[in-house]
GROMACS .gro file of C-alpha atoms in nm:
model
  291
    1UNK     CA    1  -7.620  -1.486  -4.891
    2UNK     CA    2  -7.297  -1.547  -5.064
    3UNK     CA    3  -7.097  -1.300  -5.224
    4UNK     CA    4  -6.979  -1.426  -5.571
    5UNK     CA    5  -6.846  -1.172  -5.691
    6UNK     CA    6  -6.450  -1.180  -5.785
    7UNK     CA    7  -6.141  -0.937  -5.743
    8UNK     CA    8  -6.016  -0.873  -6.083
    9UNK     CA    9  -5.684  -0.884  -6.146
   10UNK     CA   10  -5.488  -0.567  -6.077
   11UNK     CA   11  -5.265  -0.417  -6.325
   12UNK     CA   12  -4.949  -0.497  -6.337
   13UNK     CA   13  -4.700  -0.113  -6.334
   14UNK     CA   14  -4.393  -0.104  -6.575
   15UNK     CA   15  -4.194  -0.214  -6.327
   16UNK     CA   16  -4.338  -0.528  -6.202
   17UNK     CA   17  -4.356  -0.670  -6.554
   18UNK     CA   18  -3.966  -0.560  -6.589
   19UNK     CA   19  -3.880  -0.759  -6.364
   20UNK     CA   20  -4.112  -1.024  -6.453
   21UNK     CA   21  -3.932  -1.036  -6.813
   22UNK     CA   22  -3.574  -1.070  -6.657
   23UNK     CA   23  -3.741  -1.406  -6.470
   24UNK     CA   24  -3.857  -1.549  -6.880
   25UNK     CA   25  -3.683  -1.647  -7.161
   26UNK     CA   26  -3.777  -1.295  -7.297
   27UNK     CA   27  -3.538  -1.077  -7.039
   28UNK     CA   28  -3.343  -0.864  -7.226
   29UNK     CA   29  -2.954  -0.958  -7.243
   30UNK     CA   30  -2.792  -0.628  -7.353
   31UNK     CA   31  -2.771  -0.293  -7.307
   32UNK     CA   32  -2.994  -0.213  -7.657
   33UNK     CA   33  -3.222  -0.425  -7.537
   34UNK     CA   34  -3.310  -0.291  -7.174
   35UNK     CA   35  -3.249   0.072  -7.302
   36UNK     CA   36  -3.496  -0.004  -7.542
   37UNK     CA   37  -3.764  -0.165  -7.296
   38UNK     CA   38  -3.681   0.197  -7.114
   39UNK     CA   39  -3.794   0.371  -7.346
   40UNK     CA   40  -4.122   0.206  -7.453
   41UNK     CA   41  -4.218   0.278  -7.054
   42UNK     CA   42  -4.074   0.680  -7.155
   43UNK     CA   43  -4.227   0.739  -7.438
   44UNK     CA   44  -4.593   0.565  -7.258
   45UNK     CA   45  -4.500   0.849  -6.984
   46UNK     CA   46  -4.456   0.594  -6.700
   47UNK     CA   47  -4.049   0.733  -6.722
   48UNK     CA   48  -4.018   1.068  -6.686
   49UNK     CA   49  -3.771   1.258  -6.907
   50UNK     CA   50  -3.511   1.373  -6.578
   51UNK     CA   51  -3.596   1.005  -6.503
   52UNK     CA   52  -3.501   0.854  -6.840
   53UNK     CA   53  -3.149   1.005  -6.853
   54UNK     CA   54  -2.990   0.947  -6.503
   55UNK     CA   55  -3.106   0.561  -6.662
   56UNK     CA   56  -2.910   0.661  -6.967
   57UNK     CA   57  -2.610   0.877  -6.807
   58UNK     CA   58  -2.608   0.548  -6.511
   59UNK     CA   59  -2.487   0.299  -6.816
   60UNK     CA   60  -2.279   0.538  -7.002
   61UNK     CA   61  -2.134   0.570  -6.697
   62UNK     CA   62  -2.002   0.206  -6.709
   63UNK     CA   63  -1.840   0.237  -7.019
   64UNK     CA   64  -1.607   0.588  -6.899
   65UNK     CA   65  -1.267   0.558  -6.816
   66UNK     CA   66  -1.086   0.875  -6.540
   67UNK     CA   67  -0.901   0.959  -6.856
   68UNK     CA   68  -1.285   1.029  -7.096
   69UNK     CA   69  -1.428   1.359  -6.834
   70UNK     CA   70  -1.085   1.491  -6.682
   71UNK     CA   71  -0.946   1.794  -6.725
   72UNK     CA   72  -0.657   1.784  -6.949
   73UNK     CA   73  -0.315   1.786  -6.711
   74UNK     CA   74  -0.327   2.163  -7.052
   75UNK     CA   75  -0.594   2.345  -6.913
   76UNK     CA   76  -0.550   2.229  -6.517
   77UNK     CA   77  -0.550   2.582  -6.330
   78UNK     CA   78  -0.301   2.493  -6.051
   79UNK     CA   79  -0.143   2.682  -5.737
   80UNK     CA   80   0.265   2.746  -5.823
   81UNK     CA   81   0.371   2.758  -5.489
   82UNK     CA   82   0.739   2.830  -5.671
   83UNK     CA   83   0.556   3.195  -5.779
   84UNK     CA   84   0.558   3.484  -5.610
   85UNK     CA   85   0.083   3.422  -5.499
   86UNK     CA   86   0.019   3.782  -5.676
   87UNK     CA   87   0.128   3.566  -6.005
   88UNK     CA   88  -0.137   3.277  -5.948
   89UNK     CA   89  -0.416   3.413  -5.771
   90UNK     CA   90  -0.592   3.619  -5.967
   91UNK     CA   91  -0.609   3.381  -6.165
   92UNK     CA   92  -0.736   3.164  -5.904
   93UNK     CA   93  -1.004   3.397  -5.835
   94UNK     CA   94  -1.153   3.392  -6.249
   95UNK     CA   95  -1.163   3.056  -6.247
   96UNK     CA   96  -1.390   3.003  -5.916
   97UNK     CA   97  -1.298   2.627  -5.801
   98UNK     CA   98  -1.378   2.569  -5.446
   99UNK     CA   99  -1.042   2.306  -5.406
  100UNK     CA  100  -0.687   2.368  -5.664
  101UNK     CA  101  -0.359   2.135  -5.665
  102UNK     CA  102  -0.059   2.285  -5.487
  103UNK     CA  103   0.256   2.222  -5.765
  104UNK     CA  104   0.594   2.341  -5.653
  105UNK     CA  105   0.683   2.407  -6.077
  106UNK     CA  106   0.624   2.109  -6.259
  107UNK     CA  107   0.260   2.031  -6.270
  108UNK     CA  108   0.435   1.643  -6.207
  109UNK     CA  109   0.515   1.739  -5.859
  110UNK     CA  110   0.230   1.724  -5.661
  111UNK     CA  111   0.235   1.835  -5.280
  112UNK     CA  112  -0.088   1.862  -5.210
  113UNK     CA  113  -0.508   1.965  -5.257
  114UNK     CA  114  -0.506   2.275  -5.057
  115UNK     CA  115  -0.931   2.471  -5.077
  116UNK     CA  116  -0.948   2.760  -5.191
  117UNK     CA  117  -1.124   2.849  -4.831
  118UNK     CA  118  -0.798   2.901  -4.743
  119UNK     CA  119  -0.650   3.141  -4.929
  120UNK     CA  120  -0.811   3.372  -4.695
  121UNK     CA  121  -0.653   3.287  -4.479
  122UNK     CA  122  -0.268   3.487  -4.720
  123UNK     CA  123  -0.502   3.818  -4.683
  124UNK     CA  124  -0.530   3.841  -4.288
  125UNK     CA  125  -0.160   3.666  -4.268
  126UNK     CA  126   0.146   3.696  -4.562
  127UNK     CA  127   0.297   3.521  -4.401
  128UNK     CA  128   0.060   3.180  -4.387
  129UNK     CA  129   0.283   2.917  -4.517
  130UNK     CA  130   0.059   2.682  -4.773
  131UNK     CA  131   0.279   2.416  -4.677
  132UNK     CA  132   0.130   2.300  -4.354
  133UNK     CA  133  -0.234   2.290  -4.542
  134UNK     CA  134  -0.275   2.130  -4.813
  135UNK     CA  135  -0.550   1.788  -4.721
  136UNK     CA  136  -0.378   1.438  -4.943
  137UNK     CA  137  -0.359   1.431  -5.316
  138UNK     CA  138  -0.544   1.134  -5.473
  139UNK     CA  139  -0.347   0.970  -5.752
  140UNK     CA  140  -0.537   0.750  -6.022
  141UNK     CA  141  -0.457   0.577  -6.322
  142UNK     CA  142  -0.613   0.686  -6.636
  143UNK     CA  143  -0.799   0.395  -6.687
  144UNK     CA  144  -0.997   0.406  -6.350
  145UNK     CA  145  -1.351   0.346  -6.449
  146UNK     CA  146  -1.553   0.606  -6.454
  147UNK     CA  147  -1.835   0.435  -6.178
  148UNK     CA  148  -1.563   0.239  -5.978
  149UNK     CA  149  -1.433   0.633  -5.925
  150UNK     CA  150  -1.787   0.806  -5.828
  151UNK     CA  151  -1.772   0.498  -5.561
  152UNK     CA  152  -1.415   0.610  -5.386
  153UNK     CA  153  -1.456   0.978  -5.452
  154UNK     CA  154  -1.809   0.883  -5.231
  155UNK     CA  155  -1.621   0.605  -4.959
  156UNK     CA  156  -1.334   0.837  -4.925
  157UNK     CA  157  -1.510   1.188  -4.931
  158UNK     CA  158  -1.273   1.285  -5.234
  159UNK     CA  159  -1.405   1.534  -5.417
  160UNK     CA  160  -1.088   1.510  -5.724
  161UNK     CA  161  -0.884   1.351  -5.832
  162UNK     CA  162  -0.531   1.380  -6.015
  163UNK     CA  163  -0.507   1.165  -6.307
  164UNK     CA  164  -0.119   0.981  -6.470
  165UNK     CA  165  -0.030   0.819  -6.749
  166UNK     CA  166   0.124   0.492  -6.662
  167UNK     CA  167   0.453   0.672  -6.628
  168UNK     CA  168   0.356   0.793  -6.290
  169UNK     CA  169   0.276   1.145  -6.537
  170UNK     CA  170  -0.007   1.450  -6.464
  171UNK     CA  171  -0.258   1.366  -6.755
  172UNK     CA  172  -0.552   1.544  -6.648
  173UNK     CA  173  -0.744   1.595  -6.296
  174UNK     CA  174  -1.085   1.463  -6.146
  175UNK     CA  175  -1.346   1.627  -5.949
  176UNK     CA  176  -1.649   1.364  -5.854
  177UNK     CA  177  -1.894   1.657  -5.976
  178UNK     CA  178  -1.716   1.551  -6.320
  179UNK     CA  179  -1.872   1.201  -6.266
  180UNK     CA  180  -2.237   1.307  -6.099
  181UNK     CA  181  -2.297   1.530  -6.410
  182UNK     CA  182  -2.304   1.280  -6.653
  183UNK     CA  183  -2.538   1.107  -6.467
  184UNK     CA  184  -2.791   1.412  -6.360
  185UNK     CA  185  -2.661   1.721  -6.603
  186UNK     CA  186  -2.473   2.023  -6.488
  187UNK     CA  187  -2.434   2.080  -6.142
  188UNK     CA  188  -2.494   2.475  -6.125
  189UNK     CA  189  -2.303   2.592  -5.740
  190UNK     CA  190  -2.185   2.837  -5.549
  191UNK     CA  191  -1.853   2.878  -5.766
  192UNK     CA  192  -2.070   2.835  -6.121
  193UNK     CA  193  -2.198   3.079  -6.340
  194UNK     CA  194  -2.518   3.149  -6.316
  195UNK     CA  195  -2.738   3.155  -6.593
  196UNK     CA  196  -2.795   3.508  -6.697
  197UNK     CA  197  -2.639   3.799  -6.761
  198UNK     CA  198  -2.332   3.666  -6.595
  199UNK     CA  199  -2.361   3.427  -6.888
  200UNK     CA  200  -2.063   3.563  -7.087
  201UNK     CA  201  -1.781   3.661  -6.834
  202UNK     CA  202  -1.486   3.899  -6.866
  203UNK     CA  203  -1.161   3.707  -6.699
  204UNK     CA  204  -0.853   3.982  -6.827
  205UNK     CA  205  -0.768   4.139  -7.084
  206UNK     CA  206  -0.976   3.973  -7.414
  207UNK     CA  207  -1.053   3.725  -7.269
  208UNK     CA  208  -1.419   3.570  -7.212
  209UNK     CA  209  -1.537   3.249  -7.071
  210UNK     CA  210  -1.896   3.143  -7.237
  211UNK     CA  211  -2.105   2.910  -7.118
  212UNK     CA  212  -2.252   2.703  -7.398
  213UNK     CA  213  -2.576   2.724  -7.333
  214UNK     CA  214  -2.504   3.090  -7.462
  215UNK     CA  215  -2.786   3.180  -7.764
  216UNK     CA  216  -2.657   3.263  -8.034
  217UNK     CA  217  -2.776   3.632  -8.082
  218UNK     CA  218  -2.689   3.683  -7.674
  219UNK     CA  219  -2.312   3.635  -7.841
  220UNK     CA  220  -2.365   3.860  -8.092
  221UNK     CA  221  -2.496   4.168  -7.953
  222UNK     CA  222  -2.198   4.150  -7.703
  223UNK     CA  223  -1.911   4.053  -7.995
  224UNK     CA  224  -2.028   4.217  -8.240
  225UNK     CA  225  -2.077   3.946  -8.433
  226UNK     CA  226  -2.344   3.767  -8.743
  227UNK     CA  227  -2.351   3.442  -8.646
  228UNK     CA  228  -2.670   3.283  -8.766
  229UNK     CA  229  -2.898   3.068  -8.548
  230UNK     CA  230  -3.057   2.895  -8.810
  231UNK     CA  231  -2.914   2.587  -8.741
  232UNK     CA  232  -2.877   2.624  -8.444
  233UNK     CA  233  -2.918   2.855  -8.107
  234UNK     CA  234  -2.633   2.838  -7.880
  235UNK     CA  235  -2.296   2.952  -7.936
  236UNK     CA  236  -2.201   2.542  -7.844
  237UNK     CA  237  -2.379   2.432  -8.150
  238UNK     CA  238  -2.212   2.624  -8.291
  239UNK     CA  239  -1.874   2.548  -8.180
  240UNK     CA  240  -1.944   2.155  -8.278
  241UNK     CA  241  -2.110   2.195  -8.605
  242UNK     CA  242  -1.760   2.385  -8.704
  243UNK     CA  243  -1.604   2.055  -8.493
  244UNK     CA  244  -1.803   1.784  -8.611
  245UNK     CA  245  -1.844   1.621  -8.292
  246UNK     CA  246  -1.877   1.642  -7.993
  247UNK     CA  247  -1.598   1.907  -7.871
  248UNK     CA  248  -1.379   1.728  -7.536
  249UNK     CA  249  -1.176   1.966  -7.336
  250UNK     CA  250  -0.865   2.194  -7.531
  251UNK     CA  251  -1.008   2.190  -7.859
  252UNK     CA  252  -1.098   2.478  -8.036
  253UNK     CA  253  -1.109   2.684  -8.321
  254UNK     CA  254  -1.092   3.063  -8.486
  255UNK     CA  255  -1.473   3.221  -8.655
  256UNK     CA  256  -1.494   3.511  -8.700
  257UNK     CA  257  -1.131   3.682  -8.510
  258UNK     CA  258  -1.260   3.504  -8.184
  259UNK     CA  259  -1.110   3.183  -8.114
  260UNK     CA  260  -1.358   2.948  -7.897
  261UNK     CA  261  -1.163   2.688  -7.625
  262UNK     CA  262  -1.306   2.454  -7.510
  263UNK     CA  263  -1.277   2.458  -7.113
  264UNK     CA  264  -1.626   2.204  -7.015
  265UNK     CA  265  -1.725   1.924  -7.130
  266UNK     CA  266  -1.926   1.573  -7.081
  267UNK     CA  267  -1.941   1.295  -7.281
  268UNK     CA  268  -2.194   1.445  -7.431
  269UNK     CA  269  -2.159   1.818  -7.534
  270UNK     CA  270  -1.988   2.089  -7.444
  271UNK     CA  271  -2.021   2.322  -7.067
  272UNK     CA  272  -1.817   2.589  -7.078
  273UNK     CA  273  -1.575   2.790  -7.301
  274UNK     CA  274  -1.336   3.095  -7.303
  275UNK     CA  275  -1.350   3.285  -7.578
  276UNK     CA  276  -1.030   3.502  -7.667
  277UNK     CA  277  -1.069   3.849  -7.916
  278UNK     CA  278  -0.784   3.812  -8.184
  279UNK     CA  279  -0.542   4.019  -8.352
  280UNK     CA  280  -0.575   4.038  -8.699
  281UNK     CA  281  -0.228   3.826  -8.712
  282UNK     CA  282  -0.356   3.602  -8.470
  283UNK     CA  283  -0.653   3.512  -8.704
  284UNK     CA  284  -0.575   3.154  -8.886
  285UNK     CA  285  -0.761   3.029  -9.150
  286UNK     CA  286  -1.044   2.795  -9.080
  287UNK     CA  287  -1.258   2.604  -9.340
  288UNK     CA  288  -1.546   2.837  -9.528
  289UNK     CA  289  -1.833   2.811  -9.387
  290UNK     CA  290  -2.194   2.935  -9.464
  291UNK     CA  291  -2.256   3.124  -9.139
   0.00000   0.00000   0.00000
């Protein structure tokens, strides 16, 4: 006896439906239309939160340039071999980076890149010659597209590049981590501040390194301040609200006798701050706000 049962058509998943759209008249023609489709998929649980954020990050990186993600010249931590090593080695240790530009007297005179692990040899042999162990520095223009730069980082196995302006002067530096974090979010490695009591780390004098995600109540407890957490929970939110925009590296604000300087930020949020306790005569007058 013949089986007259017909197979029911298999329901297409979201990605098959999205592919179909690309080959029909109603295919998305702009990034906004594409993002609208992806947000619908996210709302229907076809895309995870992480997946959606990464896709948005990839599309955002396509519109960014090296100057949008770089650490500005004024915030660069470098090794100046024209100085005594004891003058800069403490700063290098406090920074906790894995590589540093090496200069000779001026940030426009870059000799190369030194890996932090090579500095250990300086403790073993005071006569260790840094110049002989430098990696070649890579220079890119401020206008370099971030996605192209990421591809070059991968292909050439570079991790850091010096950003130069139209006149050839160094305007900042950028790492592969800076670009990747725009896509996947903050990347913690063995040199980063971990999520515990070290959210607030003393770095000498009256200065501390503070993660932007530090809860305001924790900041108040450590520093004796009285910031409210009614409108935002984190120190980064406090600084962003005061500046009234997403802070960029190098921006600063003074609140309740403390100077907050942005030292690490993505295009969409601040990540790390340096906080300095000011003497009364150093406190700058700021616009009054209710905190």
